[in-house]
Coordinates of C-alpha atoms and ligand atoms in Angstrom, one line a residue:
M239 CA 54.4 104.3 3.9
A240 CA 51.7 102.4 1.6
D241 CA 49.9 104.3 -0.3
V242 CA 46.4 103.9 0.4
R243 CA 44.8 105.7 -2.8
V244 CA 42.4 103.7 -5.1
S245 CA 40.9 103.2 -7.8
L246 CA 36.7 103.4 -7.9
C247 CA 35.1 103.1 -11.8
G248 CA 38.2 104.7 -12.6
V249 CA 37.9 107.4 -10.4
E250 CA 40.6 108.1 -8.5
L251 CA 40.4 108.5 -4.3
R252 CA 42.8 110.0 -1.8
N253 CA 41.9 107.0 0.5
P254 CA 39.5 104.2 0.3
F255 CA 37.1 105.9 2.8
I256 CA 33.9 107.1 1.4
A257 CA 31.0 109.1 3.5
S258 CA 28.0 106.7 2.6
S259 CA 24.9 108.3 2.0
G260 CA 23.3 109.5 5.5
P261 CA 22.7 112.4 8.0
L262 CA 26.9 113.2 8.1
T263 CA 26.1 114.5 4.1
Y264 CA 22.6 115.7 4.2
G265 CA 23.8 118.8 1.7
A266 CA 26.8 120.2 1.1
K267 CA 28.0 121.6 4.0
G268 CA 27.9 118.9 5.9
I269 CA 29.5 117.3 3.0
R270 CA 32.1 119.5 2.6
R271 CA 32.5 118.7 6.8
C272 CA 33.6 115.0 5.6
F273 CA 35.8 115.9 3.1
A274 CA 37.8 118.3 4.9
A275 CA 38.1 115.4 8.3
G276 CA 40.1 113.0 5.4
A277 CA 36.5 111.5 3.7
A278 CA 37.8 111.1 -0.3
A279 CA 34.2 110.8 -1.3
A280 CA 30.9 111.1 -0.2
V281 CA 27.7 110.3 -1.6
T282 CA 24.8 112.4 -1.2
K283 CA 21.1 112.0 1.1
T284 CA 19.3 109.8 -1.1
L285 CA 17.5 112.7 -3.6
C286 CA 13.8 111.8 -4.7
K287 CA 11.2 113.4 -6.1
L288 CA 9.8 115.4 -3.0
P289 CA 11.4 116.1 0.1
A290 CA 12.0 114.1 2.9
E291 CA 9.9 114.8 6.1
N292 CA 11.2 112.1 8.7
P293 CA 9.2 110.7 12.1
I294 CA 10.4 111.8 15.4
P295 CA 12.7 110.9 17.3
H296 CA 14.3 108.9 14.3
I297 CA 18.2 107.9 15.4
V298 CA 18.8 106.3 18.1
S299 CA 22.2 104.3 19.4
L300 CA 22.1 100.8 21.4
G301 CA 25.8 101.5 22.5
K302 CA 29.1 99.9 21.6
G303 CA 28.9 101.3 17.3
T304 CA 25.6 100.3 16.6
M305 CA 22.3 102.5 16.1
L306 CA 18.5 101.9 15.1
N307 CA 16.9 104.6 12.1
T308 CA 14.1 106.4 10.9
E309 CA 15.3 108.7 8.3
K310 CA 14.2 108.6 5.0
W311 CA 16.1 110.3 2.0
A312 CA 17.2 113.9 1.6
D313 CA 15.1 116.2 3.1
L314 CA 16.3 119.2 0.9
S315 CA 14.7 119.2 -2.6
V316 CA 15.9 118.0 -6.0
Q317 CA 16.0 122.0 -6.8
Q318 CA 17.9 122.9 -4.0
W319 CA 20.3 120.0 -4.9
V320 CA 20.5 121.5 -8.2
E321 CA 20.8 125.2 -7.7
Q322 CA 22.4 124.8 -4.6
E323 CA 24.4 122.8 -2.7
F324 CA 25.8 120.3 -5.4
P325 CA 27.5 124.1 -7.1
A326 CA 28.3 125.0 -4.0
L327 CA 30.6 121.7 -4.2
R328 CA 32.9 122.6 -7.1
G329 CA 36.5 122.8 -6.1
A330 CA 36.0 121.0 -3.1
D331 CA 38.6 118.5 -1.9
G332 CA 36.9 115.0 -2.4
V333 CA 34.8 112.4 -4.8
V334 CA 31.4 113.9 -5.3
I335 CA 28.3 110.6 -5.7
A336 CA 25.0 111.6 -6.3
S337 CA 22.7 109.5 -4.9
L338 CA 19.7 108.8 -6.5
G339 CA 16.3 107.0 -5.7
H340 CA 13.5 105.3 -5.2
T341 CA 11.7 104.5 -8.3
V342 CA 12.4 104.6 -12.5
E343 CA 10.4 107.6 -12.6
E344 CA 12.5 109.4 -10.1
V345 CA 15.2 108.3 -11.7
E346 CA 13.6 109.6 -15.4
L347 CA 13.0 112.7 -13.1
I348 CA 16.1 113.7 -11.8
A349 CA 18.8 111.7 -14.0
P350 CA 19.0 114.6 -16.3
Q351 CA 19.1 117.4 -14.3
L352 CA 21.9 115.8 -12.7
A353 CA 23.8 115.5 -16.2
R354 CA 22.7 119.2 -17.0
V355 CA 24.6 119.8 -13.2
G356 CA 27.9 117.9 -14.3
D357 CA 30.9 118.7 -12.4
P358 CA 31.1 118.3 -9.0
I359 CA 29.0 115.2 -9.8
R360 CA 31.4 112.7 -10.5
M361 CA 29.7 109.3 -9.9
L362 CA 25.7 108.5 -9.2
E363 CA 24.4 105.6 -6.9
V364 CA 20.9 104.4 -7.6
V365 CA 19.1 103.4 -4.1
S366 CA 15.4 101.3 -3.7
Y367 CA 13.8 99.7 -1.0
R368 CA 12.4 97.5 -3.8
A369 CA 14.3 94.4 -5.5
V370 CA 11.9 94.8 -8.5
D371 CA 13.0 98.3 -9.3
M372 CA 16.7 97.9 -9.4
V373 CA 17.6 96.6 -12.7
P374 CA 15.1 99.7 -14.5
M375 CA 16.6 102.3 -12.3
V376 CA 20.1 101.3 -13.2
K377 CA 19.3 101.0 -17.3
A378 CA 17.5 104.9 -16.5
A379 CA 20.5 105.8 -15.1
K380 CA 23.1 104.6 -17.9
R381 CA 20.7 105.9 -20.3
L382 CA 20.3 109.4 -19.4
T383 CA 23.8 110.5 -17.9
D384 CA 27.2 109.6 -19.0
F385 CA 28.4 108.6 -15.0
P386 CA 29.8 105.4 -13.5
V387 CA 26.3 104.3 -12.0
L388 CA 26.4 102.2 -8.5
A389 CA 23.3 100.1 -7.4
K390 CA 23.3 100.3 -3.5
I391 CA 21.6 96.6 -2.6
S392 CA 20.1 95.8 0.4
P393 CA 20.8 93.2 3.0
N394 CA 17.0 92.6 3.1
W395 CA 16.2 91.4 -0.4
P396 CA 16.1 87.8 -0.7
D397 CA 17.4 86.5 -4.3
L398 CA 20.5 89.0 -3.2
M399 CA 22.9 87.2 -6.2
E400 CA 19.7 88.2 -9.1
V401 CA 19.5 91.7 -8.3
V402 CA 23.2 91.9 -8.4
D403 CA 23.3 90.5 -11.7
G404 CA 20.6 92.0 -12.7
C405 CA 22.2 95.5 -12.1
L406 CA 25.7 94.1 -13.7
A407 CA 24.0 92.9 -17.1
A408 CA 21.9 96.0 -16.5
G409 CA 24.9 98.0 -17.0
A410 CA 25.8 99.0 -13.4
D411 CA 30.0 100.0 -13.0
G412 CA 29.9 99.0 -9.1
I413 CA 28.1 97.8 -6.4
T414 CA 27.8 99.3 -3.1
A415 CA 26.8 96.7 -0.2
A416 CA 24.9 97.8 1.3
D417 CA 22.1 99.5 3.2
S418 CA 20.8 99.2 6.2
L419 CA 19.4 95.8 8.0
G420 CA 16.3 95.5 9.0
P421 CA 13.3 96.0 9.4
V422 CA 14.4 95.4 13.8
L423 CA 12.1 96.6 16.5
H424 CA 13.5 98.4 19.9
I425 CA 11.4 99.1 22.3
D426 CA 12.1 101.2 25.2
I427 CA 11.1 99.2 28.6
E428 CA 10.3 102.6 30.6
T429 CA 8.0 103.5 28.3
A430 CA 6.8 100.3 26.8
R431 CA 7.2 101.7 23.7
P432 CA 8.9 101.3 20.4
A433 CA 12.3 103.6 20.5
L434 CA 12.0 105.4 17.3
S435 CA 8.9 106.5 15.4
G436 CA 7.4 105.3 11.8
D437 CA 5.1 102.0 10.9
Y438 CA 5.3 99.7 13.7
G439 CA 8.6 101.4 15.2
Y440 CA 10.3 99.4 12.8
A441 CA 13.5 100.5 12.1
W442 CA 16.7 99.9 10.1
M443 CA 20.8 98.5 11.4
S444 CA 23.5 100.0 11.1
G445 CA 26.8 100.0 12.9
T446 CA 29.1 97.6 14.2
A447 CA 26.7 95.0 14.4
I448 CA 25.6 94.6 10.9
K449 CA 29.5 94.2 10.1
P450 CA 28.9 90.3 9.7
V451 CA 26.3 90.4 7.3
I452 CA 28.0 92.5 4.9
V453 CA 31.3 90.9 5.2
R454 CA 29.2 87.8 3.9
I455 CA 27.5 89.4 1.3
V456 CA 30.8 91.2 0.1
A457 CA 32.3 88.1 -0.6
D458 CA 29.4 86.7 -1.7
I459 CA 29.4 89.4 -4.2
C460 CA 33.6 89.4 -5.0
R461 CA 33.6 85.4 -5.9
R462 CA 31.3 85.3 -8.5
H463 CA 32.3 88.5 -10.0
P464 CA 36.0 89.0 -8.8
D465 CA 36.4 92.5 -11.4
V466 CA 33.4 94.5 -9.8
P467 CA 34.5 97.1 -7.7
V468 CA 32.1 96.6 -5.2
V469 CA 32.1 99.4 -2.4
A470 CA 32.0 98.0 1.7
T471 CA 29.4 99.4 3.5
G472 CA 28.6 98.5 7.2
G473 CA 29.8 98.4 10.4
V474 CA 33.4 99.5 9.5
T475 CA 34.4 100.9 12.5
T476 CA 38.4 100.3 12.8
A477 CA 41.5 100.0 9.9
E478 CA 40.9 96.2 11.0
D479 CA 37.4 96.5 9.7
A480 CA 38.6 98.1 6.6
V481 CA 41.6 95.4 6.0
E482 CA 38.6 92.7 6.3
M483 CA 36.0 94.2 3.6
F484 CA 39.4 94.4 1.0
M485 CA 40.2 91.3 2.3
V486 CA 36.7 89.7 0.4
G487 CA 36.9 91.5 -2.3
A488 CA 36.0 95.4 -1.9
T489 CA 37.6 98.0 -3.8
A490 CA 36.5 100.9 -1.0
I491 CA 34.4 101.2 2.5
G492 CA 31.5 103.0 2.8
A493 CA 30.7 104.2 6.5
Q494 CA 28.1 106.6 8.1
T495 CA 27.2 105.1 11.9
A496 CA 31.3 104.9 12.8
P497 CA 32.2 108.7 11.7
M498 CA 28.6 109.5 13.3
L499 CA 28.9 108.4 16.4
Q500 CA 32.9 109.4 16.7
G501 CA 32.7 112.9 14.3
V502 CA 33.6 113.1 10.9
S503 CA 38.1 113.2 12.2
W504 CA 37.6 109.3 12.3
F505 CA 37.7 109.3 8.3
E506 CA 41.4 110.6 8.4
K507 CA 42.0 109.0 12.0
T508 CA 40.6 105.7 10.2
A509 CA 43.0 105.9 7.0
N510 CA 46.0 106.8 8.4
K511 CA 45.3 104.1 10.9
L512 CA 45.1 101.7 7.6
A513 CA 48.2 102.7 6.2
K514 CA 50.1 102.1 9.3
W515 CA 48.5 98.2 9.1
L516 CA 49.7 97.7 5.8
D517 CA 52.6 98.8 6.2
A518 CA 53.9 96.8 9.6
H519 CA 51.6 93.4 7.0
G520 CA 54.2 94.0 4.9
Y521 CA 51.7 95.8 2.1
R522 CA 52.1 98.2 -0.1
S523 CA 48.3 99.4 -1.0
P524 CA 44.9 97.8 0.2
A525 CA 45.1 96.7 -3.6
E526 CA 47.5 93.8 -2.7
V527 CA 45.2 93.5 0.1
R528 CA 41.7 92.5 -2.2
G529 CA 40.8 89.3 -2.4
R530 CA 43.6 88.1 -0.3
A531 CA 40.6 85.3 1.9
L532 CA 38.6 85.0 -1.2
P533 CA 40.7 81.2 -1.7
A534 CA 40.0 80.4 1.8
I535 CA 36.0 80.6 0.8
V536 CA 35.1 77.4 -0.2
P537 CA 32.3 75.1 1.0
G538 CA 33.4 71.8 3.8
E539 CA 33.7 71.5 6.7
D540 CA 37.2 71.0 9.1
K541 CA 37.0 68.0 11.5
R542 CA 40.4 67.6 12.9
P543 CA 40.7 69.3 16.5
L544 CA 42.0 72.1 17.3
T545 CA 46.2 72.0 18.6
F546 CA 45.5 74.3 21.8
F547 CA 48.8 76.1 22.9
F548 CA 49.6 77.8 26.6
D549 CA 52.0 81.0 27.9
A550 CA 52.2 81.2 31.2
D551 CA 54.0 83.8 30.9
K552 CA 51.5 86.1 29.7
C553 CA 48.4 84.6 31.8
T554 CA 46.7 87.3 33.7
E555 CA 44.5 84.3 35.4
C556 CA 41.7 86.4 34.8
G557 CA 39.5 83.3 34.4
R558 CA 37.5 84.1 31.6
C559 CA 38.7 80.5 29.0
V560 CA 37.9 78.5 32.0
T561 CA 34.4 80.1 32.6
V562 CA 33.3 80.3 29.0
C563 CA 33.2 76.3 28.4
A564 CA 30.2 75.6 28.2
Y565 CA 31.9 71.7 28.9
E566 CA 33.9 72.5 31.8
A567 CA 36.8 71.2 30.0
R568 CA 38.9 73.2 30.9
H569 CA 40.2 74.4 34.8
L570 CA 43.5 76.6 35.5
E571 CA 45.0 75.4 38.3
E572 CA 47.2 76.9 40.9
G573 CA 50.6 78.7 39.5
K574 CA 48.8 79.2 36.5
V575 CA 48.5 75.4 35.3
M576 CA 46.5 75.2 32.8
R577 CA 44.5 71.1 32.5
L578 CA 42.5 70.7 30.0
D579 CA 40.0 67.5 30.2
T580 CA 40.3 66.3 26.3
D581 CA 37.7 63.8 26.3
A582 CA 34.9 66.8 27.4
C583 CA 36.7 68.9 25.0
R584 CA 34.7 70.0 21.8
S585 CA 37.2 71.7 19.6
C586 CA 34.9 75.0 19.8
G587 CA 37.4 77.4 19.8
L588 CA 35.5 79.7 21.9
C589 CA 38.1 79.8 25.4
V590 CA 41.2 80.9 22.7
T591 CA 39.1 83.9 21.6
V592 CA 38.2 85.4 24.8
C593 CA 41.8 85.2 26.6
P594 CA 42.9 89.0 26.6
T595 CA 46.8 88.3 26.1
E596 CA 47.3 85.5 23.4
A597 CA 48.2 83.2 26.1
L598 CA 46.3 80.7 24.7
T599 CA 46.1 80.0 21.3
A600 CA 45.5 77.4 18.9
D601 CA 46.9 76.3 15.6
R602 CA 43.5 77.5 13.8
V603 CA 42.0 79.7 15.8
Ligands
FMN722 C1 20.7 107.7 9.9 C2 20.9 107.3 8.6 C3 20.2 107.7 7.3 C4 20.3 106.9 6.4 N1 19.8 107.6 4.8 C5 20.3 106.7 3.5 C6 20.1 107.1 2.6 O1 19.4 108.5 2.7 N2 19.8 106.9 1.6 C7 21.2 105.4 1.6 O2 20.9 105.2 0.6 N3 21.6 105.0 3.3 C8 21.0 105.6 4.3 N4 21.6 105.0 4.5 C9 22.6 103.7 4.8 C10 23.9 104.1 5.2 O3 24.5 104.4 3.6 C11 24.8 103.3 5.1 O4 24.7 101.8 4.1 C12 25.0 102.1 6.3 O5 24.2 103.0 7.6 C13 25.7 101.3 6.6 O6 26.8 101.3 7.0 P1 26.9 101.4 9.0 O7 27.2 100.8 8.9 O8 28.9 102.2 8.7 O9 26.4 103.1 8.7 C14 21.5 105.9 6.4 C15 22.2 105.3 7.5 C16 21.4 106.3 8.7 C17 22.2 105.0 9.9
SF4_723 S1 38.0 74.4 22.7 FE1 35.7 75.1 23.4 S2 34.7 72.7 24.3 FE2 37.8 72.3 24.3 S3 37.5 74.1 26.5 FE3 37.5 75.6 24.6 S4 35.9 76.4 24.9 FE4 35.9 74.7 26.2
SF4_724 S1 41.5 83.5 29.4 FE1 44.1 83.8 28.9 S2 44.6 85.2 30.1 FE2 42.6 84.5 31.2 S3 43.1 82.7 32.6 FE3 42.6 82.0 30.0 S4 44.8 82.0 29.0 FE4 44.7 83.1 30.9

């Protein structure tokens, strides 16, 4: 069986899955529940100077593994975390990462208190709404504590790589990529109002819909900084999603939406499925997968036409490949005879990707 342990900033995790900051990590009880369900680590809800008061309602499921939220930071006070929640996590079966936001003043206020707490905190994660605050926050966290520091970036910042470079130069030990995507807006058409409460109904998206954005960001960071540990966070819903993140260079995986929607048992199930996937593909560990796709992420376009293969025995005559062709290039005739109008076909690749049985394949799809 593959060994799914990973090392993150010098701290060993029994598997790569981390409960990222959010409702599941609202306090010690929630974090212990994640650990008991298989999460190797958990990032606390973000500690700020004042406890959050959230708009109501503030989370909505869009279906298919995607959510929107207008939830703020931790609704428990720093004092409660320091005096009750962290002490209640001593001896817990997982790595505790304290999330700290959102300004340098707040880091200067809270980080020394976390340094005094010490055990069970093993790492800090600094997070902000504003890109300009990140570098001073990382510097302050490094100056005021001995913890490894992760810098959590937002996919919503325009000059993301500048922020990453700045945080690493300021001493960040790793990057968490990334926070939820937004702002977005969802209207409830029965009430003609935004579905969530908050300024202008603006919300932030998480879960399956944002995964390709996060894969691209993780790849950009890891191409630039191949040795920096990156916690890929955003839209990981299956073990295969985690593999995709490792392939673009991730070291560990953060998840909030999938275990919220599917239940916290998601952690153990997904870690087991990851081990099975690694075994089936001849890998001994996530580290062996790490960065494998990066050499193929290069500038330039391939313009050679596709070569298609059709296996009539596997074809169920569902017709999907025919339906999706905008150029009407594909025809399925009586007796499972597949015809392709090669003049009309643009080699876009779509028909191959909708075939449910792999009856239709191509050389590079
Ligand atoms: C309801 C909700 C609340 C969240 N609260 C926080 C938070 O307090 N601090 C933080 O850094 N990230 C917060 N996040 C962002 C998540 O940690 C994570 O970065 C994001 O949801 C993408 O991961 P996912 O697709 O696995 O959910 C929150 C996400 C959700 C869905
Ligand atoms: S590759 Fe694209 S254009 Fe060609 S048959 Fe398939 S869907 Fe049509
Ligand atoms: S999508 Fe696949 S199974 Fe369906 S008709 Fe086309 S080749 Fe056959």
